[in-house]
Short mmCIF file of C-alpha atoms and ligand atoms in Angstrom, two decimals:
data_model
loop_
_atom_site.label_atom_id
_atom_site.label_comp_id
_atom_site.label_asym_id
_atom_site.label_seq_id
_atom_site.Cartn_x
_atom_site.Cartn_y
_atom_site.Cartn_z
CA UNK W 1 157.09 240.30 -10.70
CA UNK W 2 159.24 241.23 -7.69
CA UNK W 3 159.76 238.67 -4.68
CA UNK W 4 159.90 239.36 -1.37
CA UNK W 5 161.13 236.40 0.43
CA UNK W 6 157.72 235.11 1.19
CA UNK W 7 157.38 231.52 0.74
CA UNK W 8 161.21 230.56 0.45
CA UNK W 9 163.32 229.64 3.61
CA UNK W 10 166.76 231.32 4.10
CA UNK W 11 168.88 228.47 3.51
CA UNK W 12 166.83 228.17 0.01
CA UNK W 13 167.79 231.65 -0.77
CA UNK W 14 171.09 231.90 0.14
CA UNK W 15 171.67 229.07 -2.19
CA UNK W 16 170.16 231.09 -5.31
CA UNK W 17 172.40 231.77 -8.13
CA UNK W 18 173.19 235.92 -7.70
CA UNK W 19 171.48 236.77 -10.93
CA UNK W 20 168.67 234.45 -9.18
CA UNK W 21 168.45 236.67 -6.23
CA UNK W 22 167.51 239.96 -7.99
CA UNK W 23 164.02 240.29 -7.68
CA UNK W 24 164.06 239.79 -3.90
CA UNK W 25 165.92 243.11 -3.56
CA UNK W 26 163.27 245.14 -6.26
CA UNK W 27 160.24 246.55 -5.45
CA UNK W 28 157.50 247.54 -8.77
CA UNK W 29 160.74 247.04 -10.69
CA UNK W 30 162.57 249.50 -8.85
CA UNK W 31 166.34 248.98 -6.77
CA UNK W 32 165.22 248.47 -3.51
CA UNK W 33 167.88 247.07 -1.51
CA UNK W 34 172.00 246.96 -3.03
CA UNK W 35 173.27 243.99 -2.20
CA UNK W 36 175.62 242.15 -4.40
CA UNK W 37 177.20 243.06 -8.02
CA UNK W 38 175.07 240.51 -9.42
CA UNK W 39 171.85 242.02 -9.04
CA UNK W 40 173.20 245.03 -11.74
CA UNK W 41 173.05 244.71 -15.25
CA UNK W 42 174.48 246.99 -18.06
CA UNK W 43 171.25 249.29 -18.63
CA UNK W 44 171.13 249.85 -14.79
CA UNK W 45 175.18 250.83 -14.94
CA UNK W 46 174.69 253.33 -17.69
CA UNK W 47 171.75 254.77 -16.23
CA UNK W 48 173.90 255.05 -12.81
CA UNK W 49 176.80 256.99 -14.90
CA UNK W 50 174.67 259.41 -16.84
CA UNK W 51 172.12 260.30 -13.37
CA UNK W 52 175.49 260.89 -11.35
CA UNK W 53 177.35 262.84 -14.11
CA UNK W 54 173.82 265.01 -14.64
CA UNK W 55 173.98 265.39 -10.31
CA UNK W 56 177.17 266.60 -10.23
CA UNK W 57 176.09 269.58 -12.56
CA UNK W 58 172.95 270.27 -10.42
CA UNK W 59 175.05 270.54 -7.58
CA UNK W 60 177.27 273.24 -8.56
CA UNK W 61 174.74 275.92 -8.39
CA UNK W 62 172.64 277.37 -5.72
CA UNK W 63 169.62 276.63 -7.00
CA UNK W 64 170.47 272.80 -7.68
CA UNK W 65 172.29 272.40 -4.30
CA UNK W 66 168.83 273.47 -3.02
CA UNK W 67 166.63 271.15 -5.20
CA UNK W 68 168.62 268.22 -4.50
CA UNK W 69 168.51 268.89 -0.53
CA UNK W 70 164.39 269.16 -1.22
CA UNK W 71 164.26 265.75 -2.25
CA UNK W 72 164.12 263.40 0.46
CA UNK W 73 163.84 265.80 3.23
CA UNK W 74 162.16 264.11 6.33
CA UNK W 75 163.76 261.13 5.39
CA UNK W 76 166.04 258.83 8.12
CA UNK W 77 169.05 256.80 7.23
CA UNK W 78 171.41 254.91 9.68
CA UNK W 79 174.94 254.38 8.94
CA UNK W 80 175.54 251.00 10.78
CA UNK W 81 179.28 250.68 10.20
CA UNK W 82 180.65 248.06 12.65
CA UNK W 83 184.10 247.74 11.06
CA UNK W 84 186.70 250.48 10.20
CA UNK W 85 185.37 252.97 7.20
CA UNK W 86 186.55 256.73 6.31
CA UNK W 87 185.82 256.85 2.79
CA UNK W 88 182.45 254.29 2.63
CA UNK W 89 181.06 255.95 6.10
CA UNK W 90 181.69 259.79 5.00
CA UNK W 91 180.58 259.72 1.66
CA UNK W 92 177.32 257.95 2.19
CA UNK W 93 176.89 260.64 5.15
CA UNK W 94 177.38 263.80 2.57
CA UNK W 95 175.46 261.59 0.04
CA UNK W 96 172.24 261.85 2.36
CA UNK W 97 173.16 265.48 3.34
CA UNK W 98 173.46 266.15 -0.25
CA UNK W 99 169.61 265.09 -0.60
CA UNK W 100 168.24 266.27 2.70
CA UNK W 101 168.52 262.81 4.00
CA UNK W 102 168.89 263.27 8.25
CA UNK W 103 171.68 260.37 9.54
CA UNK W 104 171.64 258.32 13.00
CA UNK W 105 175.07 256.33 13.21
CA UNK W 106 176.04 252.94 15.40
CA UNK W 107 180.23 252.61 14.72
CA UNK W 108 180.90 249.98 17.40
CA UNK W 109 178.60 247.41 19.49
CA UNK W 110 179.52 248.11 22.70
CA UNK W 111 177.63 251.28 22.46
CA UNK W 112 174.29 249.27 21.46
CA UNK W 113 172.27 246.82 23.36
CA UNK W 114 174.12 243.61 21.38
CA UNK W 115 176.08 244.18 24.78
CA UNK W 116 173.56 242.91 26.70
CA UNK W 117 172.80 240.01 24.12
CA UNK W 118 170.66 241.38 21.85
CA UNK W 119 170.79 239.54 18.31
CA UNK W 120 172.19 241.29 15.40
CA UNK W 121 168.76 240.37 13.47
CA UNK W 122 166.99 242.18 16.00
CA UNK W 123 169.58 245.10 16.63
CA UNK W 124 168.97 246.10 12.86
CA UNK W 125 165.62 245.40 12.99
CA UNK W 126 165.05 247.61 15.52
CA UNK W 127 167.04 250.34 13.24
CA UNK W 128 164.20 249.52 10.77
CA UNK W 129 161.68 251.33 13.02
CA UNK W 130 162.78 254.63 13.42
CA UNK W 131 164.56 255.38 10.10
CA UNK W 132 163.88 254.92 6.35
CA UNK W 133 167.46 253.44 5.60
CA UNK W 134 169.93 251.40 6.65
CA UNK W 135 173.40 251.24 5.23
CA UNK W 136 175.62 248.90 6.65
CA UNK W 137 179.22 247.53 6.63
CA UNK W 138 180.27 244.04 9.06
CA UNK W 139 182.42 241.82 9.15
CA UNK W 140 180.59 238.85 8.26
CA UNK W 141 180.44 237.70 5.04
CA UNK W 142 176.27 237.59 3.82
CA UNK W 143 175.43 239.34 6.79
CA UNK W 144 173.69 242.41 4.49
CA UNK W 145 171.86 239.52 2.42
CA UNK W 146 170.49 238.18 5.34
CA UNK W 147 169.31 241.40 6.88
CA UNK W 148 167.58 241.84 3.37
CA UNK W 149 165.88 238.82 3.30
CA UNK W 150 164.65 239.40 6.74
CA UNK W 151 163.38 242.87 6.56
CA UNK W 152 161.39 241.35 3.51
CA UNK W 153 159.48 239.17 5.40
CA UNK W 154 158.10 242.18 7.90
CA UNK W 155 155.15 244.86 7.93
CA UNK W 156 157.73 247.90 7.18
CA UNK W 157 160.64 246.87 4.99
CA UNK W 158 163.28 249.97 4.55
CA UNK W 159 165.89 249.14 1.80
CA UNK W 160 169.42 247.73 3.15
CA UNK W 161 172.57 249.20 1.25
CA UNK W 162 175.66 246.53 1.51
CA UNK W 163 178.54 249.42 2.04
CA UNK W 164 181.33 246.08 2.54
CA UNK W 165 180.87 242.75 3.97
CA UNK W 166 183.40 240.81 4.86
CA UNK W 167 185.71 239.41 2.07
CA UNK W 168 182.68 239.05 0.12
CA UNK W 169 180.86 242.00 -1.84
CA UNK W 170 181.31 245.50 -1.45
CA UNK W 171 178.94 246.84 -4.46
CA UNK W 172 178.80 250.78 -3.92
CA UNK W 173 182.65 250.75 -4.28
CA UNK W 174 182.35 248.21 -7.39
CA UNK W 175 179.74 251.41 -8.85
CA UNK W 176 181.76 254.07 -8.38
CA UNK W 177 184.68 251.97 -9.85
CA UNK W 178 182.89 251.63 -12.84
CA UNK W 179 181.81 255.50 -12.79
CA UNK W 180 185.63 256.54 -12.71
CA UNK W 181 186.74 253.83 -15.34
CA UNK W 182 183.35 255.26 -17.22
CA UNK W 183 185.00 258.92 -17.40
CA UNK W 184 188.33 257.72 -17.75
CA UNK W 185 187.44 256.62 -21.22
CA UNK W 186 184.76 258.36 -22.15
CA UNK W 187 186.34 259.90 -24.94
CA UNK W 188 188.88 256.40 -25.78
CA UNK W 189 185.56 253.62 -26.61
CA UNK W 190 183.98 253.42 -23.21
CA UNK W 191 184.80 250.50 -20.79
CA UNK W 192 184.27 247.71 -23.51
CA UNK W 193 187.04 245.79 -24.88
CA UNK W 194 189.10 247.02 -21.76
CA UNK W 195 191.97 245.39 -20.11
CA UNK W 196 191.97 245.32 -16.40
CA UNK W 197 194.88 244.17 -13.98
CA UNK W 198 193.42 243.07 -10.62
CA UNK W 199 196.60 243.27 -8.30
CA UNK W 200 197.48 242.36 -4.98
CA UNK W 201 195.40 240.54 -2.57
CA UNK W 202 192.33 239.55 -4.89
CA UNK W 203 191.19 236.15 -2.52
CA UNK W 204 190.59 238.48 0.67
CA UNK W 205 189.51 241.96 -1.34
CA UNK W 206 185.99 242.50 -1.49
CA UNK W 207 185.96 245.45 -4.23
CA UNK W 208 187.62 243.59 -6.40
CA UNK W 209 185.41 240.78 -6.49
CA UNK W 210 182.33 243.19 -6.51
CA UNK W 211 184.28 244.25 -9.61
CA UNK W 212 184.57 241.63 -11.29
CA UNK W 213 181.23 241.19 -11.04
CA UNK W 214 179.93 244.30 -12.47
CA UNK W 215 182.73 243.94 -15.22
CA UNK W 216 181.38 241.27 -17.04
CA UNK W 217 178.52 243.67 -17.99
CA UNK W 218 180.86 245.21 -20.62
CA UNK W 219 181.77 243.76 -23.98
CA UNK W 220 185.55 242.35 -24.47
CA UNK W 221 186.72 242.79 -21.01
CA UNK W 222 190.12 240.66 -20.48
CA UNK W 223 191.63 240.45 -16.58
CA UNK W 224 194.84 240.00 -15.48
CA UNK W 225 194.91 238.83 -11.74
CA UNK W 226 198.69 239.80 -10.53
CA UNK W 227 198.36 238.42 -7.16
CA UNK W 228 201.01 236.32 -5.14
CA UNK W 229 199.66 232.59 -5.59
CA UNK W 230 198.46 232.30 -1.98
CA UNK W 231 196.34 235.02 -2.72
CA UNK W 232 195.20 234.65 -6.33
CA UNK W 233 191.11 235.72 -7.21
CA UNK W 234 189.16 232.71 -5.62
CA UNK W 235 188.08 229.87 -7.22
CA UNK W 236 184.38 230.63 -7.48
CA UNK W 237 185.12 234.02 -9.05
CA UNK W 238 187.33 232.16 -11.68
CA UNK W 239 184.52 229.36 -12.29
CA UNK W 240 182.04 232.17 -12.93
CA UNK W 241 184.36 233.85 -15.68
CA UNK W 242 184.84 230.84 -17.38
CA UNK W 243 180.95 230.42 -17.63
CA UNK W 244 180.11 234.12 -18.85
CA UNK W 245 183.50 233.25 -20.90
CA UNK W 246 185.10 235.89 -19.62
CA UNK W 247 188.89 235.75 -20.45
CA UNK W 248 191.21 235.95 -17.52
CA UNK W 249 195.00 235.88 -16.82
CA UNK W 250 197.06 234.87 -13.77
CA UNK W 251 200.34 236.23 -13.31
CA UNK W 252 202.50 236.83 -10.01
CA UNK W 253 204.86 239.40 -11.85
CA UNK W 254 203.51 243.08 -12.52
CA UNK W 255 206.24 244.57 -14.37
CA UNK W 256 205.15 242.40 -17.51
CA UNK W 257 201.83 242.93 -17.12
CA UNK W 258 201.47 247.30 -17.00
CA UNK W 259 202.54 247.85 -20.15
CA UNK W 260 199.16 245.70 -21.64
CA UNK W 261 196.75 246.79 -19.98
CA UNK W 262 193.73 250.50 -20.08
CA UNK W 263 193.60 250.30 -16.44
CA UNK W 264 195.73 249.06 -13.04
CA UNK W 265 193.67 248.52 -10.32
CA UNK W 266 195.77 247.96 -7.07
CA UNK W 267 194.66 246.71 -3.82
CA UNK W 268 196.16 246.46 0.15
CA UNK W 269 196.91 243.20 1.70
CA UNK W 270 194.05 242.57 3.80
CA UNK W 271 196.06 241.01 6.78
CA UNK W 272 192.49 241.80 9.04
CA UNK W 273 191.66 238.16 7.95
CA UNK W 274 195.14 236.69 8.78
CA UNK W 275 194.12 233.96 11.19
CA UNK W 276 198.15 233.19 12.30
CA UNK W 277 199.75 236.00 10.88
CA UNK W 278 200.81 234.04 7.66
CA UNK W 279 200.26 237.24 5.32
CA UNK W 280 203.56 238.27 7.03
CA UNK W 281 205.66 235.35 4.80
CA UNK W 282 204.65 237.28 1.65
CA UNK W 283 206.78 239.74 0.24
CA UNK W 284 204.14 241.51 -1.04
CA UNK W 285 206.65 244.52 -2.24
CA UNK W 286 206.29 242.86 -5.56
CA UNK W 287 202.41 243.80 -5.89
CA UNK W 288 203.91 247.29 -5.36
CA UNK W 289 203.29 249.78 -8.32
CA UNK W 290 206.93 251.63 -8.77
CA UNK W 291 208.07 254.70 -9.68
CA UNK W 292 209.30 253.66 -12.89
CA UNK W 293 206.40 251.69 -14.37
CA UNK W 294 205.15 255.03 -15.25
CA UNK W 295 207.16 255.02 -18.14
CA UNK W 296 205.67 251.72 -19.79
CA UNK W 297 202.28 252.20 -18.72
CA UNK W 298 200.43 253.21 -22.07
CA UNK W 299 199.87 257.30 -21.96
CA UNK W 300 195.71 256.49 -21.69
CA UNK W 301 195.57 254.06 -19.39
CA UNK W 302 194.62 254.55 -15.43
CA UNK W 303 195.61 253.42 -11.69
CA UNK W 304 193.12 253.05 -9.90
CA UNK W 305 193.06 252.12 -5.79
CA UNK W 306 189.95 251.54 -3.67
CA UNK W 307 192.17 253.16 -0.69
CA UNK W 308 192.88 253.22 2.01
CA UNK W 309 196.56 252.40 1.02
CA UNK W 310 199.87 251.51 2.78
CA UNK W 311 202.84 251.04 0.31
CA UNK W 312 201.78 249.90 -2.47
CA UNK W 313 201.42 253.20 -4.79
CA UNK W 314 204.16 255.58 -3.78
CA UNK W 315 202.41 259.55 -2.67
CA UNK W 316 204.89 260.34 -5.96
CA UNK W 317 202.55 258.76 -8.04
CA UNK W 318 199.70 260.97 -7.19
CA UNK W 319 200.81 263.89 -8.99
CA UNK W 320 200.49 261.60 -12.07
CA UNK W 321 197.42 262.49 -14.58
CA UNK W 322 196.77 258.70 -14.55
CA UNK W 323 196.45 258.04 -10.88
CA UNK W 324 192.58 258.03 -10.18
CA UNK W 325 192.17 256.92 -7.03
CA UNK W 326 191.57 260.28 -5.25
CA UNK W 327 188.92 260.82 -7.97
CA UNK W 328 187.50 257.28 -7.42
CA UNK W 329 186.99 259.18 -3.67
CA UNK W 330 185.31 262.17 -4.90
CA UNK W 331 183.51 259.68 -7.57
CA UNK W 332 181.92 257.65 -4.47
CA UNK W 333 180.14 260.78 -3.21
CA UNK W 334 177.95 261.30 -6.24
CA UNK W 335 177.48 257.71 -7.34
CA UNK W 336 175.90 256.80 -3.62
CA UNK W 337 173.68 259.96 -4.00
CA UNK W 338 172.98 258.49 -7.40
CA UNK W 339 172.09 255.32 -5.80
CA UNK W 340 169.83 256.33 -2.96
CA UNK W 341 168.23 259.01 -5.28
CA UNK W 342 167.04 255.56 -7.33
CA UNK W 343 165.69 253.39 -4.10
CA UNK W 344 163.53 256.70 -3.37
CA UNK W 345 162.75 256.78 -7.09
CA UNK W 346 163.59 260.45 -7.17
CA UNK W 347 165.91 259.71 -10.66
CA UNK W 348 162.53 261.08 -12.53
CA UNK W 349 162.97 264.40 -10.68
CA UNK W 350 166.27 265.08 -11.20
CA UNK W 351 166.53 264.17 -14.99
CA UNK W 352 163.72 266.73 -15.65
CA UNK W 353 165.38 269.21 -13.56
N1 CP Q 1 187.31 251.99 -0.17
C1 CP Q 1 186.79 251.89 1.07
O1 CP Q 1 185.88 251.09 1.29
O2 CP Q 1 187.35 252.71 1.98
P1 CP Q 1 186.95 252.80 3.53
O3 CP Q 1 187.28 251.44 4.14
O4 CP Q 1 187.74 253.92 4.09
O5 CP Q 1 185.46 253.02 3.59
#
């Protein structure tokens, strides 16, 4: 039986375990609004994989291109992006073009009445009367879980889509992660029994704790969190491995850990959230992945990057079959189409196309 925020008060809610919170964003069963990891669970993930593989052949015909733009034509979607996006912001745009989806976009509040003191509540409230979506990135952490409760509560709900919030959750990114690491090793066992480095600044990076998150879905998954000890995974991530006895590693040295792992997934500082400036004492040039790690990183294994990047994987690298990260781009694209195809429940139409 889905929920719908009826009958429970906000602060009740926002207490809820994750896994706890799931029905509130389901409607008849069905995804309704993406909010956090948590909410997914390994049949959902698979299903997400094969639909966006099976979309990506539709699309590269005429015909398909066509059926895929008939499928939510008429339909509304704003892109509320109040903090800096290229990737997140473009590819949910071509994901709604891709299905005929029409897009309204608010990039920074001093173009919107929150000038003149409107509420953010009511600012995307507001939103929910004209379109049919609302995908949204901000600052503050929870701010997407709160919109979702609230639109629960009223006459004409339209599903909310977390695209990054704060240092928190950013679950499309976590999706398409697990899409590229899905292809990766398709052919090598699938994800399970993987070993993932996390590296860089894992207590201020939202994808990879959205990551983390989704991970634990797979069977034998061992972490290694390189990460300079100011900025190690948090400690509530770390308490909810060690339930789901997940095993984990903490290192500050990534030279020892390449050459063990399937997959490298390196992150930015996120010196946004600096409060004094104090990311600036780190010399963070030893989260770097160099030029000659190449050699003992094992032939199968992949680097993956949520981007954007600064200096921490050389442009050399790119030309390197394991380097993913431009793929994890292109990747993002289909898995969001994938992904609003499912809130509109239009998966049925495209696996029988
Ligand atoms: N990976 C990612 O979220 O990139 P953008 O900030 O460019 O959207």
């Amino acid at each position: 039986m889905d929920k719908v925020s009826k009958g429970i008060d906000w602060e009740t809610f926002h207490k809820l375990r994750g896994s706890k919170k799931r029905t509130y964003f389901t409607r008849d069963g069905n995804i309704f609004h993406v909010i956090m990891s948590q909410q997914f669970d390994r049949a959902f993930l698979d299903d997400i994989c094969e639909l966006a593989t099976k979309i990506r052949g539709i699309s590269k015909g005429n015909k398909g291109v066509a059926f895929l733009q008939s499928l939510l034509q008429g339909k509304r979607a704003m892109l509320y992006f109040v903090q800096p996006s290229t990737r997140t912001f473009l590819s949910f745009m071509a994901a709604c073009q891709i299905l005929g989806i029409q897009c309204s976009e608010v990039r920074d509040t001093t173009t919107s009445s929150e000038m003149k003191g409107e509420s953010q509540e009511d600012t995307v409230r507001t939103f929910s009367s004209y379109v049919d979506l609302i995908v949204m990135r901000h600052p503050q952490t929870g701010f997407a879980e709160r919109i979702a409760f609230l639109l629960n509560q009223i006459s004409r709900p339209v599903p909310i889509i977390n695209a990054g919030s704060g240092k928190d959750q950013h679950p499309t990114q976590a999706l398409l992660d697990i899409y590229t690491l899905h292809r990766s090793f398709e052919n090598y066992g699938g994800i399970d029994g993987k070993k993932i480095a996390l590296v860089g600044d894992l207590l201020r990076g939202r994808t990879v704790r959205s990551l983390v998150y989704l991970l634990r879905n797979y069977e034998g998954i061992r972490f290694y969190f390189v990460a300079p000890p100011e900025l190690q995974m948090g400690d509530d991530l770390k308490e909810y491995l060690r339930k789901q006895k997940v095993p984990f590693e903490e290192s500050d040295t990534l030279e020892e850990v390449v050459p063990l792992v399937d997959a490298v997934y390196m992150t930015r500082i996120q010196d946004e959230y600096d409060e004094q400036g104090e990311s600036k004492e780190i010399d963070y040039t030893k989260y770097y992945f160099k030029e000659k790690y190449l050699k003992v990183l094992p032939p199968n294994a992949i680097i993956m990057h949520p981007l954007p990047r600064r200096d921490e994987i050389p442009v050399k690298i790119d030309a390197d079959k394991r380097a993913m990260y431009w793929r994890q781009a292109r990747n993002g694209m289909w898995v969001r189409v994938t992904l609003i195809a499912k809130i509109f429940q239009k998966d049925k139409d495209i696996r029988e196309y």
